[in-house]
mmCIF file of N, CA and C and ligand atoms in Angstrom:
data_model
loop_
_atom_site.group_PDB
_atom_site.id
_atom_site.type_symbol
_atom_site.label_atom_id
_atom_site.label_comp_id
_atom_site.label_asym_id
_atom_site.label_seq_id
_atom_site.Cartn_x
_atom_site.Cartn_y
_atom_site.Cartn_z
ATOM 1 N N MET A 1 12.253 26.828 -1.810
ATOM 2 C CA MET A 1 12.043 28.250 -2.040
ATOM 3 C C MET A 1 13.217 28.828 -2.832
ATOM 4 N N GLY A 2 12.942 29.723 -3.724
ATOM 5 C CA GLY A 2 13.978 30.231 -4.604
ATOM 6 C C GLY A 2 14.403 31.643 -4.283
ATOM 7 N N ALA A 3 14.731 32.383 -5.342
ATOM 8 C CA ALA A 3 15.258 33.736 -5.183
ATOM 9 C C ALA A 3 14.170 34.701 -4.700
ATOM 10 N N ILE A 4 14.611 35.662 -3.880
ATOM 11 C CA ILE A 4 13.718 36.701 -3.353
ATOM 12 C C ILE A 4 14.390 38.044 -3.600
ATOM 13 N N THR A 5 13.645 39.012 -4.074
ATOM 14 C CA THR A 5 14.236 40.330 -4.300
ATOM 15 C C THR A 5 13.880 41.273 -3.155
ATOM 16 N N ASP A 6 14.793 42.176 -2.867
ATOM 17 C CA ASP A 6 14.568 43.214 -1.860
ATOM 18 C C ASP A 6 14.432 44.539 -2.612
ATOM 19 N N LYS A 7 13.204 44.965 -2.776
ATOM 20 C CA LYS A 7 12.949 46.152 -3.607
ATOM 21 C C LYS A 7 13.485 47.433 -2.976
ATOM 22 N N THR A 8 13.759 47.414 -1.696
ATOM 23 C CA THR A 8 14.326 48.617 -1.078
ATOM 24 C C THR A 8 15.795 48.794 -1.470
ATOM 25 N N LYS A 9 16.455 47.703 -1.859
ATOM 26 C CA LYS A 9 17.870 47.783 -2.252
ATOM 27 C C LYS A 9 18.071 47.823 -3.756
ATOM 28 N N CYS A 10 17.132 47.289 -4.517
ATOM 29 C CA CYS A 10 17.305 47.135 -5.967
ATOM 30 C C CYS A 10 17.485 48.501 -6.638
ATOM 31 N N ILE A 11 18.502 48.574 -7.517
ATOM 32 C CA ILE A 11 18.757 49.813 -8.255
ATOM 33 C C ILE A 11 18.322 49.694 -9.719
ATOM 34 N N GLY A 12 17.687 48.569 -10.048
ATOM 35 C CA GLY A 12 17.107 48.419 -11.380
ATOM 36 C C GLY A 12 18.093 48.245 -12.513
ATOM 37 N N CYS A 13 19.285 47.710 -12.207
ATOM 38 C CA CYS A 13 20.317 47.588 -13.254
ATOM 39 C C CYS A 13 19.992 46.519 -14.290
ATOM 40 N N GLY A 14 19.182 45.528 -13.920
ATOM 41 C CA GLY A 14 18.773 44.494 -14.872
ATOM 42 C C GLY A 14 19.757 43.353 -15.043
ATOM 43 N N ARG A 15 20.856 43.348 -14.294
ATOM 44 C CA ARG A 15 21.854 42.283 -14.472
ATOM 45 C C ARG A 15 21.292 40.911 -14.106
ATOM 46 N N CYS A 16 20.443 40.854 -13.104
ATOM 47 C CA CYS A 16 19.842 39.567 -12.730
ATOM 48 C C CYS A 16 18.959 39.042 -13.864
ATOM 49 N N MET A 17 18.277 39.948 -14.548
ATOM 50 C CA MET A 17 17.412 39.549 -15.657
ATOM 51 C C MET A 17 18.237 38.954 -16.793
ATOM 52 N N ASP A 18 19.409 39.532 -17.025
ATOM 53 C CA ASP A 18 20.258 39.072 -18.129
ATOM 54 C C ASP A 18 20.783 37.660 -17.903
ATOM 55 N N VAL A 19 20.998 37.272 -16.643
ATOM 56 C CA VAL A 19 21.643 35.975 -16.402
ATOM 57 C C VAL A 19 20.671 34.868 -16.031
ATOM 58 N N CYS A 20 19.438 35.179 -15.737
ATOM 59 C CA CYS A 20 18.500 34.119 -15.317
ATOM 60 C C CYS A 20 18.235 33.172 -16.491
ATOM 61 N N PRO A 21 18.599 31.897 -16.347
ATOM 62 C CA PRO A 21 18.424 30.962 -17.463
ATOM 63 C C PRO A 21 16.950 30.673 -17.773
ATOM 64 N N GLY A 22 16.075 30.967 -16.828
ATOM 65 C CA GLY A 22 14.654 30.718 -17.056
ATOM 66 C C GLY A 22 13.882 31.956 -17.454
ATOM 67 N N ASN A 23 14.587 33.085 -17.603
ATOM 68 C CA ASN A 23 13.918 34.338 -17.977
ATOM 69 C C ASN A 23 12.761 34.644 -17.017
ATOM 70 N N LEU A 24 13.039 34.505 -15.723
ATOM 71 C CA LEU A 24 11.975 34.592 -14.723
ATOM 72 C C LEU A 24 11.852 35.962 -14.073
ATOM 73 N N ILE A 25 12.814 36.848 -14.306
ATOM 74 C CA ILE A 25 12.850 38.101 -13.558
ATOM 75 C C ILE A 25 12.358 39.257 -14.423
ATOM 76 N N ARG A 26 11.520 40.067 -13.845
ATOM 77 C CA ARG A 26 10.955 41.233 -14.535
ATOM 78 C C ARG A 26 11.206 42.463 -13.666
ATOM 79 N N LYS A 27 10.888 43.649 -14.243
ATOM 80 C CA LYS A 27 10.907 44.873 -13.436
ATOM 81 C C LYS A 27 9.483 45.370 -13.263
ATOM 82 N N ASN A 28 9.192 45.889 -12.080
ATOM 83 C CA ASN A 28 7.857 46.458 -11.847
ATOM 84 C C ASN A 28 7.821 47.906 -12.370
ATOM 85 N N THR A 29 6.742 48.577 -12.167
ATOM 86 C CA THR A 29 6.586 49.927 -12.726
ATOM 87 C C THR A 29 7.570 50.930 -12.119
ATOM 88 N N GLU A 30 8.161 50.576 -10.971
ATOM 89 C CA GLU A 30 9.178 51.444 -10.359
ATOM 90 C C GLU A 30 10.592 51.054 -10.786
ATOM 91 N N GLY A 31 10.699 50.077 -11.713
ATOM 92 C CA GLY A 31 12.006 49.641 -12.191
ATOM 93 C C GLY A 31 12.712 48.696 -11.243
ATOM 94 N N LYS A 32 11.983 48.086 -10.316
ATOM 95 C CA LYS A 32 12.571 47.155 -9.343
ATOM 96 C C LYS A 32 12.322 45.715 -9.776
ATOM 97 N N ALA A 33 13.334 44.883 -9.571
ATOM 98 C CA ALA A 33 13.246 43.491 -10.017
ATOM 99 C C ALA A 33 12.292 42.685 -9.139
ATOM 100 N N TYR A 34 11.588 41.745 -9.790
ATOM 101 C CA TYR A 34 10.773 40.774 -9.062
ATOM 102 C C TYR A 34 10.695 39.487 -9.881
ATOM 103 N N LEU A 35 10.363 38.379 -9.226
ATOM 104 C CA LEU A 35 10.226 37.115 -9.931
ATOM 105 C C LEU A 35 8.814 36.977 -10.479
ATOM 106 N N LYS A 36 8.743 36.691 -11.766
ATOM 107 C CA LYS A 36 7.439 36.558 -12.421
ATOM 108 C C LYS A 36 6.699 35.331 -11.879
ATOM 109 N N ASN A 37 7.367 34.183 -11.865
ATOM 110 C CA ASN A 37 6.771 32.947 -11.347
ATOM 111 C C ASN A 37 7.747 32.329 -10.363
ATOM 112 N N GLU A 38 7.565 32.618 -9.090
ATOM 113 C CA GLU A 38 8.519 32.141 -8.085
ATOM 114 C C GLU A 38 8.661 30.626 -8.099
ATOM 115 N N GLU A 39 7.565 29.929 -8.376
ATOM 116 C CA GLU A 39 7.609 28.460 -8.324
ATOM 117 C C GLU A 39 8.477 27.871 -9.435
ATOM 118 N N ASP A 40 8.799 28.669 -10.451
ATOM 119 C CA ASP A 40 9.635 28.168 -11.545
ATOM 120 C C ASP A 40 11.130 28.318 -11.262
ATOM 121 N N CYS A 41 11.495 29.076 -10.234
ATOM 122 C CA CYS A 41 12.918 29.287 -9.913
ATOM 123 C C CYS A 41 13.511 27.997 -9.376
ATOM 124 N N TRP A 42 14.654 27.582 -9.919
ATOM 125 C CA TRP A 42 15.293 26.362 -9.447
ATOM 126 C C TRP A 42 16.561 26.668 -8.660
ATOM 127 N N SER A 43 16.664 27.882 -8.144
ATOM 128 C CA SER A 43 17.730 28.247 -7.194
ATOM 129 C C SER A 43 19.134 28.029 -7.737
ATOM 130 N N CYS A 44 19.341 28.414 -8.979
ATOM 131 C CA CYS A 44 20.666 28.219 -9.576
ATOM 132 C C CYS A 44 21.684 29.219 -9.025
ATOM 133 N N ALA A 45 21.209 30.328 -8.450
ATOM 134 C CA ALA A 45 22.051 31.360 -7.806
ATOM 135 C C ALA A 45 22.744 32.303 -8.780
ATOM 136 N N SER A 46 22.496 32.178 -10.063
ATOM 137 C CA SER A 46 23.133 33.092 -11.026
ATOM 138 C C SER A 46 22.778 34.540 -10.729
ATOM 139 N N CYS A 47 21.531 34.796 -10.413
ATOM 140 C CA CYS A 47 21.090 36.183 -10.196
ATOM 141 C C CYS A 47 21.722 36.780 -8.949
ATOM 142 N N ILE A 48 21.847 36.000 -7.888
ATOM 143 C CA ILE A 48 22.377 36.596 -6.658
ATOM 144 C C ILE A 48 23.874 36.867 -6.779
ATOM 145 N N LYS A 49 24.576 36.047 -7.584
ATOM 146 C CA LYS A 49 25.997 36.320 -7.820
ATOM 147 C C LYS A 49 26.186 37.593 -8.639
ATOM 148 N N GLU A 50 25.222 37.901 -9.488
ATOM 149 C CA GLU A 50 25.369 39.015 -10.422
ATOM 150 C C GLU A 50 24.951 40.359 -9.823
ATOM 151 N N CYS A 51 24.076 40.348 -8.832
ATOM 152 C CA CYS A 51 23.534 41.613 -8.297
ATOM 153 C C CYS A 51 24.641 42.421 -7.598
ATOM 154 N N PRO A 52 24.848 43.667 -8.006
ATOM 155 C CA PRO A 52 25.942 44.457 -7.433
ATOM 156 C C PRO A 52 25.641 45.031 -6.048
ATOM 157 N N VAL A 53 24.379 44.965 -5.624
ATOM 158 C CA VAL A 53 24.026 45.607 -4.349
ATOM 159 C C VAL A 53 23.378 44.646 -3.350
ATOM 160 N N GLY A 54 23.427 43.359 -3.632
ATOM 161 C CA GLY A 54 22.873 42.384 -2.695
ATOM 162 C C GLY A 54 21.365 42.477 -2.536
ATOM 163 N N ALA A 55 20.682 42.831 -3.619
ATOM 164 C CA ALA A 55 19.234 43.027 -3.533
ATOM 165 C C ALA A 55 18.438 41.782 -3.882
ATOM 166 N N ILE A 56 19.142 40.685 -4.097
ATOM 167 C CA ILE A 56 18.434 39.432 -4.407
ATOM 168 C C ILE A 56 19.160 38.312 -3.678
ATOM 169 N N PHE A 57 18.417 37.421 -3.071
ATOM 170 C CA PHE A 57 19.031 36.374 -2.260
ATOM 171 C C PHE A 57 18.206 35.097 -2.372
ATOM 172 N N LEU A 58 18.791 34.011 -1.905
ATOM 173 C CA LEU A 58 18.081 32.730 -1.913
ATOM 174 C C LEU A 58 17.693 32.354 -0.500
ATOM 175 N N ARG A 59 16.448 31.965 -0.294
ATOM 176 C CA ARG A 59 16.052 31.376 0.992
ATOM 177 C C ARG A 59 16.245 29.877 0.865
ATOM 178 N N LEU A 60 17.106 29.352 1.702
ATOM 179 C CA LEU A 60 17.470 27.946 1.583
ATOM 180 C C LEU A 60 16.393 27.037 2.152
ATOM 181 N N PRO A 61 16.317 25.805 1.659
ATOM 182 C CA PRO A 61 15.394 24.840 2.255
ATOM 183 C C PRO A 61 15.770 24.605 3.717
ATOM 184 N N ALA A 62 14.796 24.379 4.570
ATOM 185 C CA ALA A 62 15.055 24.197 5.995
ATOM 186 C C ALA A 62 15.989 23.017 6.253
ATOM 187 N N GLU A 63 15.919 21.971 5.428
ATOM 188 C CA GLU A 63 16.770 20.799 5.610
ATOM 189 C C GLU A 63 18.247 21.172 5.479
ATOM 190 N N PHE A 64 18.509 22.240 4.737
ATOM 191 C CA PHE A 64 19.891 22.637 4.481
ATOM 192 C C PHE A 64 20.352 23.747 5.420
ATOM 193 N N GLY A 65 19.500 24.773 5.586
ATOM 194 C CA GLY A 65 19.957 25.948 6.311
ATOM 195 C C GLY A 65 19.287 26.179 7.652
ATOM 196 N N GLY A 66 18.304 25.348 8.011
ATOM 197 C CA GLY A 66 17.540 25.613 9.219
ATOM 198 C C GLY A 66 16.409 26.582 8.905
ATOM 199 N N VAL A 67 15.745 27.038 9.952
ATOM 200 C CA VAL A 67 14.589 27.911 9.752
ATOM 201 C C VAL A 67 15.036 29.283 9.263
ATOM 202 N N ARG A 68 14.495 29.702 8.152
ATOM 203 C CA ARG A 68 14.730 31.025 7.552
ATOM 204 C C ARG A 68 16.221 31.365 7.438
ATOM 205 N N ALA A 69 16.901 30.657 6.591
ATOM 206 C CA ALA A 69 18.313 30.925 6.306
ATOM 207 C C ALA A 69 18.406 31.514 4.907
ATOM 208 N N ASP A 70 18.986 32.707 4.832
ATOM 209 C CA ASP A 70 19.055 33.416 3.556
ATOM 210 C C ASP A 70 20.504 33.475 3.073
ATOM 211 N N MET A 71 20.710 33.140 1.803
ATOM 212 C CA MET A 71 22.061 33.123 1.244
ATOM 213 C C MET A 71 22.259 34.310 0.308
ATOM 214 N N HIS A 72 23.270 35.107 0.624
ATOM 215 C CA HIS A 72 23.640 36.266 -0.185
ATOM 216 C C HIS A 72 24.996 35.978 -0.830
ATOM 217 N N ALA A 73 25.310 36.738 -1.877
ATOM 218 C CA ALA A 73 26.608 36.543 -2.533
ATOM 219 C C ALA A 73 27.192 37.879 -2.958
ATOM 220 N N LYS A 74 28.532 37.944 -2.879
ATOM 221 C CA LYS A 74 29.263 39.101 -3.410
ATOM 222 C C LYS A 74 30.330 38.545 -4.341
ATOM 223 N N THR A 75 30.333 39.030 -5.575
ATOM 224 C CA THR A 75 31.287 38.496 -6.544
ATOM 225 C C THR A 75 32.261 39.577 -6.982
ATOM 226 N N ASP A 76 33.541 39.203 -7.020
ATOM 227 C CA ASP A 76 34.592 40.093 -7.518
ATOM 228 C C ASP A 76 35.447 39.262 -8.468
ATOM 229 N N ASN A 77 35.292 39.522 -9.766
ATOM 230 C CA ASN A 77 35.934 38.708 -10.799
ATOM 231 C C ASN A 77 35.579 37.232 -10.592
ATOM 232 N N ASN A 78 36.572 36.383 -10.370
ATOM 233 C CA ASN A 78 36.290 34.949 -10.261
ATOM 234 C C ASN A 78 35.968 34.497 -8.835
ATOM 235 N N ILE A 79 36.065 35.403 -7.881
ATOM 236 C CA ILE A 79 35.852 35.040 -6.478
ATOM 237 C C ILE A 79 34.444 35.427 -6.028
ATOM 238 N N THR A 80 33.732 34.480 -5.437
ATOM 239 C CA THR A 80 32.417 34.770 -4.861
ATOM 240 C C THR A 80 32.441 34.446 -3.371
ATOM 241 N N GLU A 81 32.003 35.426 -2.581
ATOM 242 C CA GLU A 81 31.867 35.202 -1.146
ATOM 243 C C GLU A 81 30.391 34.965 -0.862
ATOM 244 N N TRP A 82 30.100 33.801 -0.324
ATOM 245 C CA TRP A 82 28.729 33.411 -0.015
ATOM 246 C C TRP A 82 28.496 33.588 1.482
ATOM 247 N N GLU A 83 27.387 34.191 1.826
ATOM 248 C CA GLU A 83 27.078 34.367 3.250
ATOM 249 C C GLU A 83 25.662 33.851 3.510
ATOM 250 N N ILE A 84 25.570 32.945 4.467
ATOM 251 C CA ILE A 84 24.261 32.427 4.872
ATOM 252 C C ILE A 84 23.911 33.056 6.217
ATOM 253 N N ASP A 85 22.826 33.811 6.231
ATOM 254 C CA ASP A 85 22.354 34.457 7.457
ATOM 255 C C ASP A 85 21.185 33.655 8.007
ATOM 256 N N ARG A 86 21.375 33.140 9.220
ATOM 257 C CA ARG A 86 20.331 32.312 9.820
ATOM 258 C C ARG A 86 19.475 33.132 10.767
ATOM 259 N N ALA A 87 18.269 32.664 10.991
ATOM 260 C CA ALA A 87 17.328 33.383 11.851
ATOM 261 C C ALA A 87 17.837 33.489 13.280
ATOM 262 N N ASP A 88 18.691 32.539 13.700
ATOM 263 C CA ASP A 88 19.215 32.586 15.069
ATOM 264 C C ASP A 88 20.405 33.540 15.199
ATOM 265 N N GLY A 89 20.723 34.269 14.127
ATOM 266 C CA GLY A 89 21.799 35.258 14.175
ATOM 267 C C GLY A 89 23.147 34.737 13.713
ATOM 268 N N LYS A 90 23.257 33.414 13.524
ATOM 269 C CA LYS A 90 24.541 32.853 13.080
ATOM 270 C C LYS A 90 24.756 33.141 11.595
ATOM 271 N N LYS A 91 26.016 33.334 11.237
ATOM 272 C CA LYS A 91 26.397 33.539 9.837
ATOM 273 C C LYS A 91 27.376 32.452 9.431
ATOM 274 N N ILE A 92 27.230 31.978 8.220
ATOM 275 C CA ILE A 92 28.180 31.017 7.651
ATOM 276 C C ILE A 92 28.707 31.646 6.373
ATOM 277 N N VAL A 93 30.023 31.738 6.256
ATOM 278 C CA VAL A 93 30.634 32.362 5.077
ATOM 279 C C VAL A 93 31.564 31.364 4.416
ATOM 280 N N PHE A 94 31.496 31.263 3.115
ATOM 281 C CA PHE A 94 32.469 30.461 2.379
ATOM 282 C C PHE A 94 32.751 31.115 1.033
ATOM 283 N N ILE A 95 33.916 30.781 0.496
ATOM 284 C CA ILE A 95 34.415 31.419 -0.726
ATOM 285 C C ILE A 95 34.521 30.370 -1.832
ATOM 286 N N THR A 96 34.135 30.744 -3.036
ATOM 287 C CA THR A 96 34.380 29.874 -4.187
ATOM 288 C C THR A 96 35.155 30.658 -5.245
ATOM 289 N N ASP A 97 35.945 29.930 -6.017
ATOM 290 C CA ASP A 97 36.780 30.531 -7.051
ATOM 291 C C ASP A 97 36.489 29.800 -8.358
ATOM 292 N N THR A 98 35.970 30.494 -9.342
ATOM 293 C CA THR A 98 35.611 29.816 -10.594
ATOM 294 C C THR A 98 36.834 29.236 -11.291
ATOM 295 N N ASN A 99 38.022 29.776 -11.004
ATOM 296 C CA ASN A 99 39.235 29.208 -11.605
ATOM 297 C C ASN A 99 39.506 27.800 -11.084
ATOM 298 N N GLU A 100 38.914 27.475 -9.923
ATOM 299 C CA GLU A 100 39.133 26.162 -9.315
ATOM 300 C C GLU A 100 38.001 25.194 -9.626
ATOM 301 N N ALA A 101 36.995 25.655 -10.376
ATOM 302 C CA ALA A 101 35.762 24.881 -10.525
ATOM 303 C C ALA A 101 35.995 23.486 -11.108
ATOM 304 N N ASN A 102 36.955 23.342 -12.014
ATOM 305 C CA ASN A 102 37.157 22.044 -12.658
ATOM 306 C C ASN A 102 38.426 21.341 -12.173
ATOM 307 N N LYS A 103 38.894 21.772 -11.008
ATOM 308 C CA LYS A 103 40.166 21.266 -10.517
ATOM 309 C C LYS A 103 40.084 19.809 -10.040
ATOM 310 N N TYR A 104 38.969 19.409 -9.499
ATOM 311 C CA TYR A 104 38.886 18.062 -8.884
ATOM 312 C C TYR A 104 38.034 17.113 -9.703
HETATM 313 S S1 LIG B 201 18.053 31.564 -8.860
HETATM 314 FE FE1 LIG B 201 18.433 31.117 -11.054
HETATM 315 S S2 LIG B 201 16.449 30.433 -11.852
HETATM 316 FE FE2 LIG B 201 16.038 31.482 -9.911
HETATM 317 S S3 LIG B 201 15.568 33.599 -10.471
HETATM 318 FE FE3 LIG B 201 17.776 33.500 -9.997
HETATM 319 S S4 LIG B 201 18.807 33.134 -11.962
HETATM 320 FE FE4 LIG B 201 16.608 32.660 -12.234
HETATM 321 S S1 LIG B 202 20.815 42.770 -10.253
HETATM 322 FE FE1 LIG B 202 20.124 43.475 -8.230
HETATM 323 S S2 LIG B 202 20.003 45.701 -8.400
HETATM 324 FE FE2 LIG B 202 20.085 44.905 -10.486
HETATM 325 S S3 LIG B 202 17.925 44.693 -11.100
HETATM 326 FE FE3 LIG B 202 18.557 42.717 -10.243
HETATM 327 S S4 LIG B 202 17.996 42.784 -8.044
HETATM 328 FE FE4 LIG B 202 17.953 44.904 -8.857
#
């Protein structure tokens, strides 16, 4: 399962549309983002890193996150804080730094 938009949070900025490598995201008549073809999303996470209000997230495969685990991201310059919210109420948080991406 790939990216999911939350239309109650979306402010219609279009940043997710600009970064999607598959050009999969559109706006509906209310200016809210949605995925044109959900089955084409390959979960690259570019859109969720770019969204300024957390209105788009990835539902992880059950093998990875358990039942209904949703991954959100907050990015500030090169730092991204990833949060996985699980259906059982547990949260997993980890940080990535793009400056470190090619370090190893
Ligand atoms: S996860 Fe990647 S491929 Fe899927 S909608 Fe977002 S940017 Fe596009
Ligand atoms: S980046 Fe977020 S707020 Fe902006 S259009 Fe996409 S989902 Fe909506």
